[in-house]
GROMACS .gro file of C-alpha atoms in nm:
model
  305
    1MET     CA    1  10.012 -25.452   2.913
    2THR     CA    2   9.618 -25.546   2.979
    3GLU     CA    3   9.389 -25.281   2.926
    4LEU     CA    4   9.360 -25.150   3.322
    5LEU     CA    5   9.051 -25.087   3.490
    6ASP     CA    6   8.967 -24.715   3.678
    7PRO     CA    7   9.088 -24.709   4.001
    8LYS     CA    8   8.880 -24.448   4.045
    9ASN     CA    9   8.554 -24.665   3.995
   10ASP     CA   10   8.420 -24.693   4.359
   11TYR     CA   11   8.431 -25.087   4.331
   12VAL     CA   12   8.784 -25.130   4.215
   13PHE     CA   13   8.893 -24.842   4.494
   14LYS     CA   14   8.739 -25.064   4.756
   15ARG     CA   15   8.921 -25.349   4.646
   16ILE     CA   16   9.243 -25.211   4.661
   17PHE     CA   17   9.196 -24.989   4.962
   18GLY     CA   18   8.908 -25.130   5.153
   19SER     CA   19   8.999 -25.476   5.181
   20GLU     CA   20   9.198 -25.684   5.521
   21GLU     CA   21   9.460 -25.831   5.302
   22ASN     CA   22   9.519 -25.484   5.154
   23LYS     CA   23   9.537 -25.256   5.451
   24ASP     CA   24   9.892 -25.178   5.453
   25VAL     CA   25   9.783 -25.004   5.135
   26LEU     CA   26   9.474 -24.803   5.293
   27LEU     CA   27   9.718 -24.735   5.559
   28ALA     CA   28  10.059 -24.597   5.368
   29PHE     CA   29   9.779 -24.346   5.164
   30LEU     CA   30   9.652 -24.258   5.438
   31ASN     CA   31  10.004 -24.160   5.595
   32HIS     CA   32  10.082 -23.976   5.295
   33THR     CA   33   9.748 -23.744   5.304
   34PHE     CA   34   9.801 -23.682   5.687
   35LYS     CA   35  10.168 -23.581   5.618
   36ASN     CA   36  10.060 -23.332   5.295
   37ALA     CA   37   9.854 -23.177   5.576
   38GLY     CA   38  10.079 -23.169   5.837
   39GLU     CA   39   9.932 -23.398   6.057
   40SER     CA   40  10.057 -23.683   6.279
   41LEU     CA   41  10.106 -24.016   6.142
   42LEU     CA   42   9.926 -24.318   6.196
   43THR     CA   43  10.069 -24.650   6.323
   44GLU     CA   44   9.759 -24.908   6.304
   45ILE     CA   45   9.408 -24.900   6.161
   46VAL     CA   46   9.122 -25.111   6.207
   47LEU     CA   47   8.880 -25.135   5.910
   48ILE     CA   48   8.509 -25.081   5.985
   49ASN     CA   49   8.333 -25.202   5.678
   50PRO     CA   50   8.596 -25.394   5.486
   51TYR     CA   51   8.518 -25.509   5.107
   52LEU     CA   52   8.291 -25.820   5.135
   53ASP     CA   53   8.259 -26.075   4.825
   54LYS     CA   54   7.855 -26.024   4.893
   55ASP     CA   55   7.890 -25.667   4.778
   56THR     CA   56   7.695 -25.598   4.486
   57PRO     CA   57   7.725 -25.317   4.197
   58ARG     CA   58   7.428 -25.129   4.284
   59ASP     CA   59   7.439 -25.149   4.666
   60LYS     CA   60   7.561 -24.788   4.785
   61GLN     CA   61   7.571 -24.845   5.168
   62SER     CA   62   7.871 -25.116   5.141
   63ILE     CA   63   8.065 -25.035   4.848
   64LEU     CA   64   8.119 -24.615   4.831
   65ASP     CA   65   8.305 -24.567   5.125
   66ILE     CA   66   8.614 -24.691   5.320
   67ARG     CA   67   8.568 -24.687   5.712
   68ALA     CA   68   8.856 -24.728   5.980
   69LYS     CA   69   8.938 -24.661   6.326
   70THR     CA   70   9.278 -24.544   6.431
   71ASP     CA   71   9.469 -24.707   6.762
   72GLN     CA   72   9.346 -24.378   6.909
   73GLY     CA   73   8.989 -24.431   6.826
   74GLU     CA   74   8.966 -24.167   6.573
   75LEU     CA   75   8.729 -24.234   6.300
   76ILE     CA   76   8.834 -24.198   5.935
   77ASN     CA   77   8.592 -24.178   5.652
   78VAL     CA   78   8.748 -24.225   5.293
   79GLU     CA   79   8.541 -24.195   4.981
   80MET     CA   80   8.566 -24.167   4.624
   81GLN     CA   81   8.329 -23.966   4.386
   82LEU     CA   82   8.331 -23.993   3.997
   83PHE     CA   83   8.039 -23.749   3.919
   84ASN     CA   84   7.950 -23.407   4.032
   85GLN     CA   85   7.612 -23.477   4.254
   86TYR     CA   86   7.640 -23.126   4.345
   87ASP     CA   87   7.590 -23.007   4.736
   88LEU     CA   88   7.867 -23.215   4.834
   89GLU     CA   89   8.017 -22.980   5.073
   90LYS     CA   90   7.672 -23.025   5.274
   91ARG     CA   91   7.636 -23.372   5.226
   92THR     CA   92   8.012 -23.436   5.360
   93LEU     CA   93   7.887 -23.257   5.664
   94PHE     CA   94   7.569 -23.422   5.690
   95TYR     CA   95   7.742 -23.778   5.695
   96TRP     CA   96   8.015 -23.622   5.937
   97GLY     CA   97   7.760 -23.531   6.166
   98LYS     CA   98   7.593 -23.875   6.173
   99GLN     CA   99   7.953 -24.045   6.255
  100TYR     CA  100   8.032 -23.798   6.520
  101SER     CA  101   7.758 -23.819   6.687
  102GLY     CA  102   7.699 -24.205   6.605
  103GLN     CA  103   7.960 -24.281   6.850
  104LEU     CA  104   7.777 -24.211   7.142
  105LEU     CA  105   7.556 -24.466   7.308
  106GLU     CA  106   7.267 -24.332   7.588
  107GLY     CA  107   7.452 -24.218   7.880
  108GLN     CA  108   7.776 -24.175   7.784
  109ARG     CA  109   7.955 -23.833   7.814
  110TYR     CA  110   8.058 -23.611   7.542
  111SER     CA  111   8.418 -23.614   7.663
  112GLN     CA  112   8.434 -23.957   7.513
  113LEU     CA  113   8.347 -23.796   7.161
  114LYS     CA  114   8.652 -23.881   6.941
  115LYS     CA  115   8.780 -23.701   6.635
  116CYS     CA  116   8.607 -23.759   6.307
  117VAL     CA  117   8.803 -23.734   5.930
  118ALA     CA  118   8.629 -23.723   5.626
  119ILE     CA  119   8.880 -23.740   5.316
  120ASN     CA  120   8.693 -23.729   4.984
  121ILE     CA  121   8.852 -23.775   4.658
  122VAL     CA  122   8.696 -23.653   4.360
  123ASN     CA  123   8.695 -23.697   3.975
  124PHE     CA  124   8.623 -23.287   3.910
  125LYS     CA  125   8.697 -22.970   4.019
  126MET     CA  126   8.452 -22.782   4.300
  127LEU     CA  127   8.682 -22.542   4.509
  128ALA     CA  128   8.814 -22.222   4.404
  129ASN     CA  129   9.167 -22.276   4.385
  130ASP     CA  130   9.439 -22.445   4.222
  131GLN     CA  131   9.531 -22.670   4.524
  132TYR     CA  132   9.462 -23.025   4.469
  133HIS     CA  133   9.427 -23.109   4.836
  134ASN     CA  134   9.242 -22.905   5.061
  135VAL     CA  135   9.170 -22.955   5.471
  136PHE     CA  136   8.925 -22.789   5.668
  137HIS     CA  137   8.914 -22.752   6.021
  138LEU     CA  138   8.682 -22.525   6.261
  139ARG     CA  139   8.884 -22.247   6.368
  140GLU     CA  140   8.772 -21.845   6.490
  141ASP     CA  141   8.797 -21.600   6.170
  142HIS     CA  142   9.011 -21.348   6.334
  143THR     CA  143   9.274 -21.552   6.530
  144ASP     CA  144   9.236 -21.855   6.374
  145ILE     CA  145   9.240 -22.035   6.703
  146PRO     CA  146   9.058 -22.396   6.700
  147LEU     CA  147   8.772 -22.442   6.830
  148THR     CA  148   8.793 -22.800   6.830
  149ASP     CA  149   8.986 -23.069   6.640
  150VAL     CA  150   8.739 -23.290   6.626
  151ILE     CA  151   8.686 -23.213   6.273
  152GLU     CA  152   8.862 -23.254   5.977
  153ILE     CA  153   8.770 -23.276   5.615
  154HIS     CA  154   8.961 -23.327   5.308
  155PHE     CA  155   8.943 -23.263   4.908
  156MET     CA  156   9.157 -23.423   4.686
  157GLU     CA  157   9.051 -23.294   4.333
  158ILE     CA  158   9.234 -23.507   4.101
  159PRO     CA  159   9.181 -23.318   3.768
  160LYS     CA  160   9.351 -23.041   3.933
  161LEU     CA  161   9.667 -23.259   3.872
  162ASN     CA  162   9.835 -23.117   3.578
  163ASP     CA  163  10.239 -23.043   3.409
  164GLY     CA  164  10.225 -22.731   3.591
  165ASN     CA  165  10.194 -22.884   3.918
  166ILE     CA  166  10.279 -23.235   3.960
  167GLN     CA  167  10.576 -23.267   4.200
  168ILE     CA  168  10.669 -23.668   4.120
  169LYS     CA  169  10.859 -23.700   4.387
  170ASP     CA  170  10.558 -23.594   4.700
  171GLY     CA  171  10.385 -23.905   4.798
  172LEU     CA  172  10.067 -23.788   4.780
  173VAL     CA  173  10.062 -23.700   4.434
  174ARG     CA  174  10.231 -24.044   4.293
  175TRP     CA  175   9.893 -24.182   4.499
  176LEU     CA  176   9.637 -23.954   4.316
  177LEU     CA  177   9.850 -24.008   3.998
  178PHE     CA  178   9.782 -24.378   4.061
  179LEU     CA  179   9.436 -24.281   4.104
  180LYS     CA  180   9.383 -24.061   3.797
  181GLY     CA  181   9.417 -24.333   3.595
  182MET     CA  182   9.704 -24.597   3.457
  183THR     CA  183   9.802 -24.569   3.122
  184LYS     CA  184  10.140 -24.725   3.035
  185SER     CA  185  10.323 -24.405   3.022
  186SER     CA  186  10.213 -24.287   3.365
  187TRP     CA  187  10.290 -24.676   3.490
  188GLU     CA  188  10.601 -24.670   3.350
  189ALA     CA  189  10.644 -24.325   3.515
  190LEU     CA  190  10.551 -24.441   3.809
  191MET     CA  191  10.800 -24.727   3.830
  192MET     CA  192  11.060 -24.506   3.715
  193HIS     CA  193  11.077 -24.337   4.075
  194GLU     CA  194  11.094 -24.656   4.242
  195PRO     CA  195  10.725 -24.659   4.397
  196GLU     CA  196  10.675 -24.738   4.786
  197PRO     CA  197  10.609 -25.089   4.866
  198ALA     CA  198  10.268 -25.032   4.910
  199LEU     CA  199  10.235 -24.836   4.589
  200LYS     CA  200  10.393 -25.062   4.445
  201LYS     CA  201  10.158 -25.377   4.644
  202ALA     CA  202   9.835 -25.133   4.504
  203MET     CA  203   9.931 -25.163   4.136
  204SER     CA  204   9.955 -25.485   4.140
  205VAL     CA  205   9.622 -25.527   4.276
  206LEU     CA  206   9.473 -25.330   4.003
  207GLU     CA  207   9.716 -25.536   3.718
  208PHE     CA  208   9.537 -25.835   3.913
  209LEU     CA  209   9.168 -25.746   3.905
  210SER     CA  210   9.205 -25.594   3.549
  211GLN     CA  211   9.300 -25.943   3.392
  212ASP     CA  212   8.987 -26.131   3.648
  213GLU     CA  213   8.699 -26.171   3.404
  214GLN     CA  214   8.436 -26.172   3.740
  215ALA     CA  215   8.645 -25.841   3.870
  216ARG     CA  216   8.602 -25.677   3.554
  217GLN     CA  217   8.204 -25.769   3.469
  218ARG     CA  218   8.144 -25.624   3.818
  219TYR     CA  219   8.357 -25.306   3.737
  220ILE     CA  220   8.149 -25.284   3.444
  221ASP     CA  221   7.836 -25.317   3.610
  222ARG     CA  222   7.930 -25.050   3.844
  223GLN     CA  223   8.012 -24.804   3.589
  224LYS     CA  224   7.730 -24.824   3.400
  225PHE     CA  225   7.517 -24.777   3.745
  226LEU     CA  226   7.732 -24.456   3.847
  227TRP     CA  227   7.701 -24.354   3.448
  228ASP     CA  228   7.255 -24.373   3.470
  229GLU     CA  229   7.296 -24.226   3.786
  230ALA     CA  230   7.482 -23.904   3.718
  231SER     CA  231   7.260 -23.917   3.407
  232MET     CA  232   6.916 -23.867   3.589
  233ILE     CA  233   7.087 -23.641   3.821
  234GLU     CA  234   7.159 -23.417   3.539
  235GLY     CA  235   6.833 -23.499   3.365
  236ALA     CA  236   6.623 -23.391   3.709
  237ARG     CA  237   6.829 -23.032   3.716
  238GLU     CA  238   6.797 -22.983   3.374
  239GLU     CA  239   6.436 -23.054   3.432
  240GLY     CA  240   6.413 -22.826   3.727
  241LEU     CA  241   6.556 -22.538   3.503
  242LYS     CA  242   6.300 -22.583   3.228
  243LYS     CA  243   6.052 -22.565   3.461
  244GLY     CA  244   6.167 -22.246   3.632
  245MET     CA  245   6.183 -22.096   3.283
  246GLU     CA  246   5.839 -22.184   3.162
  247GLU     CA  247   5.727 -22.088   3.497
  248GLY     CA  248   5.932 -21.757   3.434
  249ILE     CA  249   5.706 -21.620   3.146
  250GLN     CA  250   5.423 -21.562   3.378
  251LYS     CA  251   5.632 -21.425   3.643
  252GLY     CA  252   5.792 -21.193   3.437
  253ILE     CA  253   6.132 -21.213   3.292
  254GLU     CA  254   6.349 -21.129   3.577
  255GLU     CA  255   6.193 -21.324   3.842
  256GLY     CA  256   6.183 -21.659   3.633
  257ILE     CA  257   6.502 -21.654   3.547
  258LYS     CA  258   6.648 -21.628   3.895
  259GLU     CA  259   6.444 -21.915   3.960
  260GLY     CA  260   6.559 -22.110   3.682
  261ILE     CA  261   6.937 -22.051   3.739
  262LYS     CA  262   6.891 -22.205   4.112
  263GLU     CA  263   6.891 -22.505   3.934
  264GLY     CA  264   7.189 -22.505   3.665
  265GLU     CA  265   7.564 -22.427   3.762
  266ALA     CA  266   7.763 -22.190   3.590
  267GLU     CA  267   7.712 -22.308   3.181
  268SER     CA  268   7.335 -22.292   3.275
  269LYS     CA  269   7.349 -21.924   3.348
  270ARG     CA  270   7.582 -21.846   3.051
  271LYS     CA  271   7.353 -21.985   2.838
  272ILE     CA  272   7.004 -21.786   3.023
  273ALA     CA  273   7.249 -21.472   2.948
  274MET     CA  274   7.336 -21.562   2.571
  275ASN     CA  275   6.946 -21.618   2.541
  276MET     CA  276   6.883 -21.276   2.710
  277LEU     CA  277   7.130 -21.087   2.477
  278THR     CA  278   6.994 -21.242   2.210
  279LEU     CA  279   6.648 -21.097   2.329
  280GLY     CA  280   6.829 -20.755   2.340
  281LEU     CA  281   6.736 -20.708   2.733
  282ASP     CA  282   7.020 -20.415   2.862
  283GLN     CA  283   7.326 -20.545   3.056
  284ALA     CA  284   7.190 -20.436   3.438
  285THR     CA  285   6.933 -20.692   3.363
  286ILE     CA  286   7.132 -20.984   3.262
  287ILE     CA  287   7.386 -20.957   3.514
  288LYS     CA  288   7.122 -20.908   3.840
  289ALA     CA  289   6.930 -21.187   3.685
  290THR     CA  290   7.177 -21.409   3.635
  291GLY     CA  291   7.466 -21.324   3.866
  292LEU     CA  292   7.733 -21.306   3.628
  293THR     CA  293   7.976 -21.036   3.639
  294SER     CA  294   8.019 -20.759   3.399
  295SER     CA  295   8.353 -20.882   3.257
  296GLU     CA  296   8.198 -21.253   3.195
  297LEU     CA  297   7.914 -21.058   3.000
  298GLU     CA  298   8.164 -20.900   2.785
  299GLU     CA  299   8.265 -21.225   2.692
  300LEU     CA  300   7.953 -21.383   2.625
  301GLN     CA  301   7.853 -21.054   2.408
  302LYS     CA  302   8.236 -21.109   2.201
  303GLU     CA  303   8.144 -21.497   2.152
  304LYS     CA  304   7.771 -21.370   2.035
  305GLU     CA  305   7.933 -21.137   1.805
   0.00000   0.00000   0.00000
């Protein structure tokens, strides 16, 4: 079996799901997504930005997402995120807002605005639960009544698919296992459960792309670009943390640490707390400066010892 390309690479992802000849593949995936969320199924979609041969590995606008319209005029945006660029929730709302407001021309009525759905498939954990598929709407806190149905945001976290929660008979799970990365064993597992025609077609397209020299080179170029971009973002975050720490020396340990950790994530907080433990600072000061809980700090203390 040929070594298969990673379908999570957005160039490959769009070749499989975002081309006119594979529109049935996208429709099947969307219907499993909506079925899993308890939503109505689609009968037809129109691709707004289909894959074109002129797309280049560094062309973010034409490669990163897939945009479609339903026969009811509702808009759907599907995006694959390999690396955590942070603030994805705000980024998603920002682009959802642009898509929603961009429907109206001057002089048109607000009643003409249609529902917009954002679907994010991410290769990292981002939400504080064990669900691999989370769906958000706009509802009132106490009574749960909807304000409007025009906003719908999905997050699918591929790393949350593990042996404990995999139900291979679940249609959406099979699609996400396909996206997770096809090894010989996972390929055989999917084939054993008689994949639906659209999924079987997606597997065939992936196999074809994996054997095509030009597609493989564009895949490598795109992968390199994504890795470089992720490295630059992480480097900028580390530099921000370092700068915050240096400024903290002048402003006082506690205040400086607070500014430094704004640019870091959980691991950065742990490293900072470990350094403060080494300096002999008391637990109350460390907890106040880092935001860690007392149990997390005790765990670090054990690691240090």
